[in-house]
Coordinates of C-alpha atoms in Angstrom, one line a residue:
Chain A
X1 CA -221.2 -43.9 -96.5
X2 CA -221.7 -41.0 -98.9
X3 CA -221.7 -36.9 -97.7
X4 CA -224.8 -36.3 -95.6
X5 CA -226.4 -32.6 -96.5
X6 CA -228.5 -30.8 -93.0
X7 CA -230.6 -27.9 -93.7
X8 CA -234.0 -26.5 -92.8
X9 CA -236.8 -25.2 -94.8
X10 CA -237.6 -23.2 -98.1
X11 CA -237.4 -19.1 -97.1
X12 CA -235.0 -20.7 -94.2
X13 CA -235.6 -18.5 -90.5
X14 CA -233.2 -17.9 -87.9
X15 CA -233.9 -21.4 -86.3
X16 CA -234.0 -23.4 -90.3
X17 CA -230.8 -22.1 -90.4
X18 CA -229.3 -21.8 -86.7
X19 CA -230.5 -25.9 -86.4
X20 CA -228.5 -26.5 -89.4
X21 CA -225.5 -25.4 -88.5
X22 CA -225.9 -26.8 -84.2
X23 CA -226.9 -30.0 -85.8
X24 CA -224.1 -30.3 -88.8
X25 CA -221.4 -29.8 -86.3
X26 CA -222.7 -32.4 -84.1
X27 CA -222.9 -34.7 -86.8
X28 CA -219.3 -33.8 -87.4
X29 CA -218.6 -34.3 -84.0
X30 CA -219.8 -37.7 -84.2
X31 CA -217.9 -39.1 -87.2
X32 CA -220.0 -38.4 -89.7
X33 CA -219.4 -36.3 -92.9
X34 CA -222.0 -33.5 -92.6
X35 CA -222.1 -30.3 -94.4
X36 CA -224.9 -27.7 -93.3
X37 CA -226.3 -26.5 -96.1
X38 CA -229.4 -23.8 -96.8
X39 CA -232.8 -23.5 -98.9
X40 CA -232.3 -20.0 -99.3
X41 CA -230.4 -16.8 -98.6
X42 CA -230.1 -16.0 -94.2
X43 CA -232.9 -12.8 -93.4
X44 CA -231.4 -10.1 -91.8
X45 CA -232.3 -11.1 -88.1
X46 CA -230.5 -14.0 -89.4
X47 CA -227.8 -12.1 -91.1
X48 CA -227.4 -10.1 -87.2
X49 CA -227.1 -13.6 -85.6
X50 CA -224.5 -15.1 -87.7
X51 CA -222.3 -12.0 -87.4
X52 CA -222.8 -11.3 -84.0
X53 CA -221.6 -14.9 -83.7
X54 CA -219.0 -14.5 -86.6
X55 CA -220.1 -17.7 -88.3
X56 CA -220.2 -18.0 -92.2
X57 CA -223.6 -18.2 -94.1
X58 CA -224.3 -22.1 -95.0
X59 CA -223.5 -22.7 -98.7
X60 CA -227.5 -22.4 -100.7
X61 CA -228.8 -25.6 -102.7
X62 CA -231.6 -26.0 -105.0
X63 CA -230.8 -29.5 -105.4
X64 CA -229.2 -32.7 -103.5
X65 CA -228.8 -35.5 -105.7
X66 CA -225.7 -34.1 -108.0
X67 CA -223.8 -34.2 -104.5
X68 CA -225.2 -37.0 -102.9
X69 CA -228.1 -39.1 -102.0
X70 CA -227.8 -38.7 -98.3
X71 CA -229.5 -35.6 -95.7
X72 CA -231.1 -34.5 -92.5
X73 CA -233.9 -32.6 -92.0
X74 CA -234.0 -29.9 -89.9
X75 CA -236.8 -27.6 -88.6
X76 CA -239.1 -29.3 -91.1
X77 CA -240.8 -32.6 -92.8
X78 CA -243.1 -31.4 -95.2
X79 CA -241.6 -32.3 -99.0
X80 CA -243.4 -29.0 -100.0
X81 CA -241.6 -26.9 -97.8
X82 CA -237.7 -29.3 -98.5
X83 CA -235.7 -29.1 -101.2
X84 CA -236.9 -29.8 -105.1
X85 CA -235.9 -33.5 -105.0
X86 CA -236.3 -34.2 -101.7
X87 CA -238.7 -37.4 -103.0
X88 CA -235.3 -38.6 -104.3
X89 CA -233.3 -39.2 -101.5
X90 CA -232.8 -40.9 -98.4
X91 CA -233.8 -39.2 -95.2
X92 CA -231.6 -40.4 -92.7
X93 CA -232.5 -38.3 -89.5
X94 CA -235.4 -35.4 -89.1
X95 CA -235.1 -33.3 -86.2
X96 CA -238.4 -30.4 -86.1
X97 CA -240.6 -29.3 -83.7
X98 CA -244.0 -28.9 -86.2
X99 CA -246.9 -31.4 -87.2
X100 CA -246.3 -34.3 -89.4
X101 CA -247.6 -34.5 -93.1
X102 CA -246.9 -35.0 -96.4
X103 CA -243.7 -37.2 -95.2
X104 CA -242.7 -40.6 -96.0
X105 CA -239.9 -42.3 -96.3
X106 CA -239.0 -46.4 -97.7
X107 CA -236.5 -46.9 -95.0
X108 CA -236.8 -46.5 -91.0
X109 CA -234.9 -43.6 -89.9
X110 CA -233.8 -41.6 -86.9
X111 CA -236.7 -38.9 -86.3
X112 CA -237.2 -36.9 -83.4
X113 CA -239.5 -34.2 -82.8
X114 CA -240.8 -32.2 -79.5
X115 CA -243.8 -29.9 -79.3
X116 CA -241.2 -27.1 -78.1
X117 CA -240.9 -24.1 -79.4
X118 CA -238.2 -24.7 -81.4
X119 CA -235.6 -27.1 -83.4
X120 CA -232.8 -25.7 -81.7
X121 CA -233.8 -26.5 -77.9
X122 CA -233.8 -29.9 -78.9
X123 CA -230.8 -29.9 -80.5
X124 CA -229.1 -29.1 -77.8
X125 CA -230.8 -31.2 -75.6
X126 CA -229.0 -34.1 -78.2
X127 CA -225.2 -32.0 -77.5
X128 CA -225.8 -33.1 -73.5
X129 CA -227.3 -36.7 -74.3
X130 CA -224.3 -37.6 -76.7
X131 CA -221.6 -35.5 -74.3
X132 CA -220.8 -33.4 -76.7
X133 CA -219.5 -29.8 -75.5
X134 CA -221.4 -27.0 -77.6
X135 CA -219.2 -24.6 -78.9
X136 CA -219.5 -20.9 -78.2
X137 CA -220.3 -19.7 -81.5
X138 CA -222.7 -23.0 -81.7
X139 CA -224.4 -22.0 -78.4
X140 CA -225.2 -18.1 -80.0
X141 CA -227.0 -19.5 -82.9
X142 CA -228.8 -22.1 -81.4
X143 CA -229.8 -19.8 -78.6
X144 CA -230.7 -17.2 -81.3
X145 CA -233.0 -19.6 -82.9
X146 CA -234.9 -19.9 -80.0
X147 CA -235.1 -16.3 -79.2
X148 CA -236.4 -16.1 -82.9
X149 CA -239.2 -18.7 -82.8
X150 CA -240.4 -17.9 -79.2
X151 CA -239.9 -13.8 -79.9
X152 CA -238.1 -13.7 -76.8
X153 CA -240.4 -16.4 -74.8
X154 CA -243.7 -14.2 -75.7
X155 CA -244.6 -16.9 -78.2
X156 CA -247.9 -19.4 -77.0
X157 CA -245.4 -21.9 -78.4
X158 CA -242.4 -21.6 -76.1
X159 CA -242.1 -24.2 -73.7
X160 CA -240.2 -24.7 -70.0
X161 CA -237.4 -26.4 -72.0
X162 CA -237.1 -23.5 -74.6
X163 CA -236.7 -20.7 -71.5
X164 CA -234.4 -23.4 -69.9
X165 CA -232.2 -24.7 -72.9
X166 CA -232.0 -20.6 -74.0
X167 CA -230.5 -19.6 -70.2
X168 CA -227.6 -22.1 -70.4
X169 CA -227.1 -21.5 -74.2
X170 CA -226.8 -17.8 -73.1
X171 CA -224.1 -18.6 -70.5
X172 CA -222.2 -20.2 -73.1
X173 CA -222.8 -17.5 -75.5
X174 CA -221.8 -15.3 -73.1
X175 CA -224.3 -12.7 -74.2
X176 CA -227.4 -10.9 -72.1
X177 CA -230.4 -12.9 -73.1
X178 CA -232.5 -9.6 -72.8
X179 CA -230.6 -6.9 -74.9
X180 CA -228.9 -9.4 -77.0
X181 CA -232.5 -11.1 -78.1
X182 CA -234.4 -7.6 -78.5
X183 CA -231.2 -6.5 -80.7
X184 CA -231.6 -9.5 -82.7
X185 CA -235.5 -9.4 -83.3
X186 CA -235.4 -5.5 -84.3
X187 CA -232.7 -6.2 -87.0
X188 CA -235.2 -8.5 -88.5
X189 CA -238.0 -5.8 -88.7
X190 CA -236.2 -3.3 -90.5
X191 CA -238.7 -3.9 -93.6
X192 CA -239.5 0.0 -94.6
X193 CA -236.7 -0.2 -97.7
X194 CA -237.5 -3.9 -98.5
X195 CA -240.0 -4.8 -101.6
X196 CA -243.7 -6.1 -101.5
X197 CA -241.4 -9.1 -103.1
X198 CA -238.7 -9.9 -100.2
X199 CA -242.0 -9.1 -97.5
X200 CA -244.2 -11.8 -99.0
X201 CA -241.0 -14.6 -99.4
X202 CA -239.1 -13.6 -96.6
X203 CA -241.0 -16.6 -94.0
X204 CA -243.4 -18.1 -96.5
X205 CA -244.5 -21.5 -96.5
X206 CA -247.0 -23.7 -98.6
X207 CA -249.9 -25.8 -97.0
X208 CA -251.9 -28.1 -98.3
X209 CA -255.7 -28.1 -97.0
X210 CA -258.3 -30.2 -98.1
X211 CA -257.6 -29.4 -101.6
X212 CA -256.1 -26.0 -101.6
X213 CA -253.1 -24.9 -101.3
X214 CA -252.6 -22.3 -98.7
X215 CA -249.8 -19.9 -98.6
X216 CA -248.7 -18.4 -95.0
X217 CA -246.3 -15.6 -95.0
X218 CA -245.5 -14.1 -91.7
X219 CA -243.7 -10.7 -91.2
X220 CA -242.4 -9.1 -87.3
X221 CA -242.7 -5.6 -87.3
X222 CA -242.1 -3.0 -84.3
X223 CA -245.1 -0.8 -86.6
X224 CA -247.8 -2.4 -88.3
X225 CA -249.0 0.6 -90.0
X226 CA -244.7 0.4 -92.0
X227 CA -246.1 -3.3 -93.5
X228 CA -249.6 -1.5 -94.2
X229 CA -249.1 1.7 -95.5
X230 CA -248.6 -0.4 -98.7
X231 CA -251.8 -3.1 -98.8
X232 CA -252.9 -2.1 -101.9
X233 CA -249.2 -3.2 -103.1
X234 CA -249.0 -6.1 -101.3
X235 CA -252.4 -7.6 -102.5
X236 CA -251.3 -7.1 -106.6
X237 CA -248.2 -8.8 -105.8
X238 CA -249.8 -12.0 -103.5
X239 CA -252.3 -12.4 -106.2
X240 CA -249.8 -12.5 -108.6
X241 CA -247.9 -14.9 -106.8
X242 CA -251.3 -16.8 -106.3
X243 CA -251.7 -17.2 -110.1
X244 CA -248.1 -18.2 -110.7
X245 CA -248.0 -20.9 -107.9
X246 CA -251.3 -22.0 -107.9
X247 CA -252.1 -20.6 -104.5
X248 CA -255.9 -21.1 -103.8
X249 CA -255.6 -18.8 -100.7
X250 CA -252.4 -16.1 -99.3
X251 CA -252.2 -15.0 -96.1
X252 CA -250.2 -12.5 -94.8
X253 CA -249.7 -12.1 -91.1
X254 CA -248.1 -8.9 -90.0
X255 CA -247.0 -9.5 -86.3
X256 CA -246.2 -6.5 -84.0
X257 CA -243.3 -8.1 -81.5
X258 CA -243.7 -5.5 -78.9
X259 CA -247.4 -6.2 -78.6
X260 CA -247.8 -9.3 -79.3
X261 CA -250.6 -9.0 -82.0
X262 CA -250.8 -9.5 -85.9
X263 CA -253.0 -8.2 -88.7
X264 CA -254.2 -10.4 -91.1
X265 CA -254.3 -9.6 -94.7
X266 CA -256.3 -12.0 -97.3
X267 CA -256.0 -12.6 -100.8
X268 CA -257.8 -15.6 -102.5
X269 CA -260.5 -18.3 -101.9
X270 CA -262.2 -19.8 -99.3
X271 CA -262.6 -16.3 -97.5
X272 CA -264.7 -18.0 -95.8
X273 CA -262.4 -20.6 -93.7
X274 CA -260.2 -17.6 -92.8
X275 CA -263.3 -16.3 -91.2
X276 CA -264.4 -19.3 -89.6
X277 CA -260.8 -20.3 -88.5
X278 CA -259.9 -16.9 -86.7
X279 CA -263.4 -16.2 -86.2
X280 CA -263.3 -12.2 -87.5
X281 CA -265.0 -10.7 -89.9
X282 CA -262.7 -9.9 -92.6
X283 CA -262.9 -5.8 -93.4
X284 CA -260.9 -4.8 -96.6
X285 CA -259.7 -8.1 -97.0
X286 CA -258.2 -7.4 -93.2
X287 CA -258.3 -8.4 -89.7
X288 CA -256.9 -8.1 -86.4
X289 CA -255.8 -11.0 -84.4
X290 CA -255.4 -10.0 -80.6
X291 CA -252.5 -12.4 -79.1
X292 CA -251.3 -14.4 -82.3
X293 CA -248.0 -14.6 -83.3
X294 CA -247.6 -18.1 -84.1
X295 CA -247.7 -19.6 -87.4
X296 CA -247.5 -23.1 -86.3
X297 CA -250.1 -23.0 -82.9
X298 CA -252.7 -20.4 -83.7
X299 CA -252.8 -20.1 -87.4
X300 CA -252.0 -23.3 -89.3
X301 CA -254.2 -25.8 -87.0
X302 CA -257.0 -23.5 -87.0
X303 CA -257.5 -22.9 -90.9
X304 CA -256.9 -26.8 -91.3
X305 CA -259.5 -27.3 -89.3
X306 CA -261.9 -25.1 -90.9
X307 CA -260.9 -27.5 -94.4
X308 CA -261.5 -30.6 -92.5
X309 CA -265.2 -30.0 -91.8
Chain B
X1 CA -256.1 -33.7 -70.0
X2 CA -258.3 -37.0 -70.5
X3 CA -257.2 -40.2 -70.3
X4 CA -253.9 -41.4 -72.4
X5 CA -254.6 -44.8 -74.2
X6 CA -251.1 -45.9 -75.4
X7 CA -251.1 -49.1 -77.8
X8 CA -249.2 -51.0 -80.8
X9 CA -250.2 -52.2 -84.3
X10 CA -252.7 -54.6 -85.5
X11 CA -251.7 -58.0 -84.8
X12 CA -249.9 -57.3 -82.1
X13 CA -245.9 -58.9 -81.6
X14 CA -244.5 -59.4 -78.4
X15 CA -242.9 -56.0 -79.1
X16 CA -245.8 -54.2 -80.4
X17 CA -247.7 -55.1 -76.8
X18 CA -244.6 -55.0 -74.4
X19 CA -243.9 -51.5 -76.1
X20 CA -247.3 -51.0 -74.7
X21 CA -247.2 -51.8 -71.5
X22 CA -243.7 -50.6 -70.9
X23 CA -244.2 -47.0 -72.5
X24 CA -247.5 -46.8 -70.5
X25 CA -246.3 -47.2 -66.9
X26 CA -243.3 -45.0 -67.7
X27 CA -246.0 -42.2 -68.6
X28 CA -247.6 -43.2 -65.6
X29 CA -244.7 -42.6 -64.2
X30 CA -244.4 -39.3 -65.4
X31 CA -247.8 -38.4 -64.1
X32 CA -250.0 -39.0 -67.1
X33 CA -253.5 -40.7 -66.7
X34 CA -251.8 -43.6 -69.1
X35 CA -253.4 -47.5 -69.5
X36 CA -251.7 -49.8 -72.4
X37 CA -254.1 -51.5 -74.5
X38 CA -253.7 -53.3 -77.4
X39 CA -255.7 -54.0 -80.3
X40 CA -255.4 -57.6 -80.6
X41 CA -254.5 -60.8 -78.7
X42 CA -251.3 -61.7 -77.8
X43 CA -249.4 -64.4 -79.7
X44 CA -248.8 -67.6 -77.8
X45 CA -244.5 -66.2 -77.8
X46 CA -246.3 -63.1 -76.3
X47 CA -248.2 -64.9 -74.0
X48 CA -244.9 -66.7 -72.5
X49 CA -243.5 -63.6 -72.3
X50 CA -246.8 -62.4 -70.2
X51 CA -247.0 -65.0 -67.6
X52 CA -243.6 -65.6 -67.6
X53 CA -243.0 -61.8 -66.1
X54 CA -246.6 -62.7 -64.4
X55 CA -247.8 -59.4 -66.4
X56 CA -251.3 -59.0 -67.0
X57 CA -252.5 -58.8 -71.2
X58 CA -253.4 -55.7 -72.1
X59 CA -257.1 -55.1 -72.4
X60 CA -258.3 -55.3 -76.4
X61 CA -259.7 -52.7 -77.8
X62 CA -261.0 -51.9 -81.2
X63 CA -261.6 -48.5 -81.7
X64 CA -260.9 -44.9 -79.7
X65 CA -262.8 -42.1 -79.7
X66 CA -266.1 -43.6 -77.3
X67 CA -263.5 -43.5 -74.3
X68 CA -260.4 -40.7 -75.2
X69 CA -259.3 -38.7 -77.9
X70 CA -255.7 -39.1 -77.0
X71 CA -253.5 -41.5 -78.0
X72 CA -249.6 -42.6 -78.1
X73 CA -248.8 -45.0 -80.4
X74 CA -245.8 -47.7 -79.8
X75 CA -244.6 -49.5 -82.6
X76 CA -245.8 -48.5 -86.1
X77 CA -247.2 -45.5 -87.2
X78 CA -248.8 -46.3 -90.6
X79 CA -252.5 -45.5 -90.1
X80 CA -253.7 -48.8 -91.9
X81 CA -252.1 -50.7 -89.2
X82 CA -253.8 -48.4 -86.5
X83 CA -256.8 -48.4 -84.8
X84 CA -259.6 -48.6 -86.7
X85 CA -260.5 -44.2 -86.0
X86 CA -257.1 -43.3 -85.6
X87 CA -258.0 -40.2 -87.9
X88 CA -260.5 -38.9 -85.6
X89 CA -258.3 -38.6 -83.1
X90 CA -254.8 -36.8 -81.2
X91 CA -251.5 -38.8 -81.8
X92 CA -249.9 -37.2 -78.6
X93 CA -246.8 -39.2 -78.8
X94 CA -245.2 -41.8 -81.4
X95 CA -242.2 -44.3 -80.6
X96 CA -241.1 -46.4 -82.9
X97 CA -238.3 -48.0 -85.2
X98 CA -240.4 -48.5 -89.0
X99 CA -239.9 -46.4 -92.2
X100 CA -242.9 -43.1 -92.0
X101 CA -245.4 -43.4 -94.0
X102 CA -249.4 -43.0 -94.1
X103 CA -248.9 -40.7 -91.2
X104 CA -249.9 -37.0 -90.5
X105 CA -250.9 -34.7 -87.2
X106 CA -252.5 -31.2 -87.3
X107 CA -250.6 -30.1 -84.4
X108 CA -247.1 -30.5 -83.1
X109 CA -246.3 -34.0 -81.6
X110 CA -243.3 -35.6 -79.5
X111 CA -242.1 -38.1 -82.2
X112 CA -239.4 -40.5 -81.3
X113 CA -237.7 -43.1 -84.2
X114 CA -234.3 -44.4 -84.0
X115 CA -233.3 -47.0 -86.7
X116 CA -232.8 -49.7 -84.5
X117 CA -234.1 -53.2 -84.3
X118 CA -237.0 -52.6 -81.6
X119 CA -239.1 -50.0 -79.8
X120 CA -238.5 -51.1 -76.5
X121 CA -235.3 -50.4 -77.1
X122 CA -235.6 -46.7 -78.0
X123 CA -238.1 -46.7 -74.7
X124 CA -235.5 -48.5 -71.9
X125 CA -233.3 -45.7 -73.0
X126 CA -236.5 -43.1 -72.6
X127 CA -236.5 -44.8 -68.8
X128 CA -232.9 -43.8 -68.4
X129 CA -233.3 -40.5 -69.9
X130 CA -235.9 -39.5 -67.2
X131 CA -234.3 -41.2 -64.6
X132 CA -237.3 -43.1 -63.7
X133 CA -236.5 -46.7 -62.5
X134 CA -237.2 -50.4 -64.6
X135 CA -239.5 -52.4 -62.1
X136 CA -238.6 -56.0 -62.9
X137 CA -241.2 -57.5 -64.8
X138 CA -241.5 -54.4 -67.3
X139 CA -237.6 -55.0 -67.6
X140 CA -238.5 -58.5 -68.8
X141 CA -241.4 -57.6 -70.9
X142 CA -239.0 -54.9 -73.0
X143 CA -236.5 -57.9 -72.9
X144 CA -238.8 -60.4 -74.7
X145 CA -239.7 -57.5 -77.1
X146 CA -235.7 -57.1 -78.6
X147 CA -235.4 -60.9 -77.9
X148 CA -238.4 -61.2 -80.0
X149 CA -237.9 -58.4 -82.8
X150 CA -234.3 -59.7 -83.7
X151 CA -234.4 -63.3 -83.4
X152 CA -232.0 -63.3 -80.7
X153 CA -229.9 -60.9 -82.1
X154 CA -229.8 -62.8 -85.6
X155 CA -231.6 -60.5 -87.6
X156 CA -230.2 -57.6 -89.9
X157 CA -231.9 -55.3 -88.1
X158 CA -230.6 -55.7 -84.4
X159 CA -227.9 -52.9 -83.8
X160 CA -225.1 -52.6 -81.2
X161 CA -227.9 -50.7 -79.2
X162 CA -230.2 -53.4 -78.7
X163 CA -227.4 -55.8 -77.3
X164 CA -226.8 -53.3 -74.6
X165 CA -229.6 -52.9 -73.8
X166 CA -230.7 -56.2 -73.8
X167 CA -228.4 -57.4 -71.3
X168 CA -229.0 -54.6 -69.6
X169 CA -232.2 -55.8 -68.9
X170 CA -231.7 -59.4 -68.8
X171 CA -229.8 -58.0 -65.7
X172 CA -232.7 -56.4 -64.1
X173 CA -235.4 -59.3 -65.1
X174 CA -233.1 -61.3 -63.3
X175 CA -233.2 -64.0 -66.6
X176 CA -230.3 -65.5 -68.5
X177 CA -231.0 -63.8 -72.1
X178 CA -229.8 -67.1 -73.9
X179 CA -231.8 -69.8 -71.9
X180 CA -234.7 -67.7 -71.7
X181 CA -234.9 -66.2 -75.2
X182 CA -234.9 -69.6 -77.0
X183 CA -237.4 -70.8 -75.1
X184 CA -239.7 -67.7 -75.8
X185 CA -239.1 -68.1 -79.3
X186 CA -239.6 -71.7 -79.6
X187 CA -243.1 -71.2 -77.3
X188 CA -244.5 -69.0 -80.3
X189 CA -243.8 -71.4 -83.4
X190 CA -245.8 -74.5 -81.8
X191 CA -247.5 -74.0 -85.2
X192 CA -248.5 -77.5 -86.6
X193 CA -251.5 -77.2 -84.5
X194 CA -253.1 -73.6 -85.7
X195 CA -255.3 -73.3 -88.4
X196 CA -254.1 -72.1 -91.2
X197 CA -256.8 -68.3 -90.4
X198 CA -254.3 -68.2 -87.3
X199 CA -251.0 -68.6 -89.3
X200 CA -252.0 -65.9 -92.1
X201 CA -252.8 -63.3 -89.1
X202 CA -250.2 -64.4 -86.7
X203 CA -248.1 -61.3 -87.7
X204 CA -249.7 -59.8 -91.1
X205 CA -249.5 -55.9 -92.0
X206 CA -250.5 -53.8 -95.1
X207 CA -249.0 -51.4 -97.4
X208 CA -249.6 -49.4 -99.8
X209 CA -246.9 -50.3 -102.6
X210 CA -247.4 -48.0 -106.0
X211 CA -251.0 -48.3 -106.6
X212 CA -251.2 -52.0 -104.9
X213 CA -252.4 -53.1 -101.6
X214 CA -250.0 -55.1 -100.4
X215 CA -250.1 -58.1 -97.6
X216 CA -247.2 -59.4 -95.8
X217 CA -247.8 -62.2 -93.3
X218 CA -244.6 -63.4 -91.1
X219 CA -244.4 -67.1 -89.5
X220 CA -241.3 -67.7 -87.1
X221 CA -241.2 -71.7 -87.2
X222 CA -238.2 -74.3 -86.7
X223 CA -239.1 -76.7 -89.2
X224 CA -240.1 -75.3 -92.6
X225 CA -242.3 -78.1 -93.7
X226 CA -244.8 -78.0 -90.4
X227 CA -245.7 -74.7 -92.6
X228 CA -245.7 -75.6 -96.3
X229 CA -247.1 -79.2 -95.6
X230 CA -250.6 -77.0 -96.1
X231 CA -249.6 -74.8 -98.9
X232 CA -252.5 -76.0 -101.0
X233 CA -254.5 -74.9 -97.9
X234 CA -253.0 -71.4 -97.1
X235 CA -252.9 -70.5 -100.7
X236 CA -256.8 -70.9 -101.1
X237 CA -257.2 -68.9 -97.4
X238 CA -254.5 -66.7 -99.5
X239 CA -256.7 -65.6 -102.1
X240 CA -260.2 -65.5 -99.9
X241 CA -258.3 -63.0 -97.9
X242 CA -257.4 -60.9 -101.1
X243 CA -260.5 -60.7 -102.3
X244 CA -262.5 -60.3 -99.1
X245 CA -259.8 -57.4 -98.0
X246 CA -258.6 -56.2 -101.9
X247 CA -255.3 -56.9 -101.5
X248 CA -253.7 -57.3 -104.6
X249 CA -250.7 -59.4 -103.6
X250 CA -250.6 -61.7 -100.5
X251 CA -246.7 -62.4 -99.2
X252 CA -246.5 -65.1 -96.6
X253 CA -242.5 -65.2 -95.0
X254 CA -242.0 -68.6 -93.3
X255 CA -238.9 -67.8 -91.6
X256 CA -236.8 -70.5 -90.0
X257 CA -235.5 -69.0 -86.7
X258 CA -233.0 -71.6 -86.5
X259 CA -231.2 -71.4 -89.8
X260 CA -232.0 -68.0 -90.1
X261 CA -233.3 -68.1 -93.9
X262 CA -237.1 -67.8 -95.1
X263 CA -239.7 -69.4 -97.6
X264 CA -241.7 -67.5 -99.4
X265 CA -245.2 -68.2 -100.6
X266 CA -246.9 -65.6 -102.8
X267 CA -250.5 -65.5 -104.1
X268 CA -251.7 -62.4 -106.3
X269 CA -250.7 -60.2 -108.4
X270 CA -247.7 -58.8 -109.7
X271 CA -246.1 -61.5 -109.4
X272 CA -242.5 -59.8 -111.4
X273 CA -242.4 -57.2 -109.0
X274 CA -241.4 -59.7 -106.3
X275 CA -239.3 -62.0 -108.3
X276 CA -237.3 -58.5 -108.8
X277 CA -237.5 -57.4 -105.8
X278 CA -235.8 -60.7 -104.3
X279 CA -234.1 -61.4 -107.4
X280 CA -235.7 -65.0 -107.7
X281 CA -237.9 -66.8 -110.1
X282 CA -241.2 -68.1 -108.3
X283 CA -241.6 -72.1 -108.8
X284 CA -244.8 -73.4 -107.7
X285 CA -245.3 -69.5 -105.8
X286 CA -242.5 -70.5 -103.9
X287 CA -238.7 -69.1 -103.4
X288 CA -236.1 -69.4 -101.2
X289 CA -235.0 -66.4 -99.7
X290 CA -231.0 -67.2 -98.0
X291 CA -230.5 -64.9 -95.2
X292 CA -234.0 -63.4 -94.9
X293 CA -235.4 -63.4 -91.6
X294 CA -236.4 -59.2 -91.6
X295 CA -239.2 -58.1 -92.8
X296 CA -238.8 -54.7 -92.1
X297 CA -235.1 -54.4 -93.4
X298 CA -235.1 -58.0 -96.1
X299 CA -238.6 -57.4 -97.8
X300 CA -240.4 -54.2 -97.8
X301 CA -238.2 -51.9 -98.7
X302 CA -237.3 -54.0 -101.8
X303 CA -240.9 -54.8 -102.7
X304 CA -241.7 -50.7 -102.2
X305 CA -238.3 -49.8 -104.6
X306 CA -239.7 -52.6 -107.3
X307 CA -243.1 -50.5 -107.3
X308 CA -241.6 -47.1 -107.8
X309 CA -239.8 -48.1 -110.6

């Protein structure tokens, strides 16, 4: 079998990169010729974690088929969130914690999804099941992914499995979970010096809902005003990106990671679906979403539902 | 959470029924209110296994939503192979060993697929992972499913995992694997007294390939002439079923389980794709397929490929 590339989704977050590194290493330990790569550069949060555990950022790729046909996906399955030539490749394995949609294969494959807070939680279990020892740096990057995805266990997506595995990984990684976690999250929120292009691309995913294409970007912050001081500039850019990429609707979720709330900014149509999904009335294109921190659990299903009625 | 129904695919084979019984029992052992049901009556092979291990056939259902909204699927994922109202239900879990296609969810779920010969092989692993003891009758029906799906380990879909698990299950079930296996398989091949309607419905699945709907039925036999003595009658019925159900192409694979070969009968169009897929020329609507015993591995991918070119 030819080389296998292992990667997470476009606009990689810490789990997309960390899970790829960890699953790639596991496959190597099991005798496969696997390489972890990424579909984008690491965010500042991810870079903080990579630096802390002295790991190199994975090589960034934009297509696969000139290198190999065999891939393994982590932290995503929907083709529009994957590499550009995904439809031409053989997906040997998927490890994920998202809904399944816009995904299909011609052949049987290994697919492991669990409704937990983080893909790295599942991969850590697989190390145990396969009796493969977890190196300190790999434990560190998986721990970082869990902290990132669960916002230090505050997200409603967090499960007892995530907490248990994170504590086990913190012991192997030899870090104080709370201290390290808060430092890492804060490293990802230094946004005031960033362009609006950067903010809107940092952690953005596209979804097909009904016959609409919906773009949902999320940024974490410790100060919502850092984001909304630039609301006018953000709206211009969101409209421009929507026109260029045929998004019908563009949502920006700015999440206060200390207060565990979000402020929503919406550009495009139909706005009625957004208002119905969250039971809010948009004022100045914005709405406060108390307690909302998870795109996957508190935004996408509600919005999808409103388009399916 | 309300009751969970657990079931395999339409036209259930021994794995569809056995895996549902075994996974339903595992979920009960884990504290869930789960019931194994079926989307059809057991075949003679399956009935032989149920009788041998003194298990009741699961209740047959045709829709779910009047009972509950929560389901777990085993041995299938494609919606057209599932219960009629699958799109209205919440799929909590899938355990399967097929390709993934025409399947999507609004929410994260538990999904476990492995490219092994039988769903029951995966479920037996899950009993071990969850430290749940396998009762003798459950071991027996899972063993029967592995024997059925792998044709007593002769199918190219069979993996070392299937062989290892089957031997472990045979010990728990207290049967001689070879002797029991051959008797069970033979029980499923007493076809001479069956109607052509019965033969064409016994183990038939629909697939969307390109813009065509392709029906692929399979029957096991120890004597191919038992099937082809009724070729004219079969062709008339295949054409009639195609018209009633809008199948473009109807393939019947008659598999000699002792010789491990198959004879193919084809009704409908485009025949060219069939000839290309198997590198054969149909004569009198038939072709001999040496070494072919697996619809999943030796028929569906090849045919799908020919429609994707």
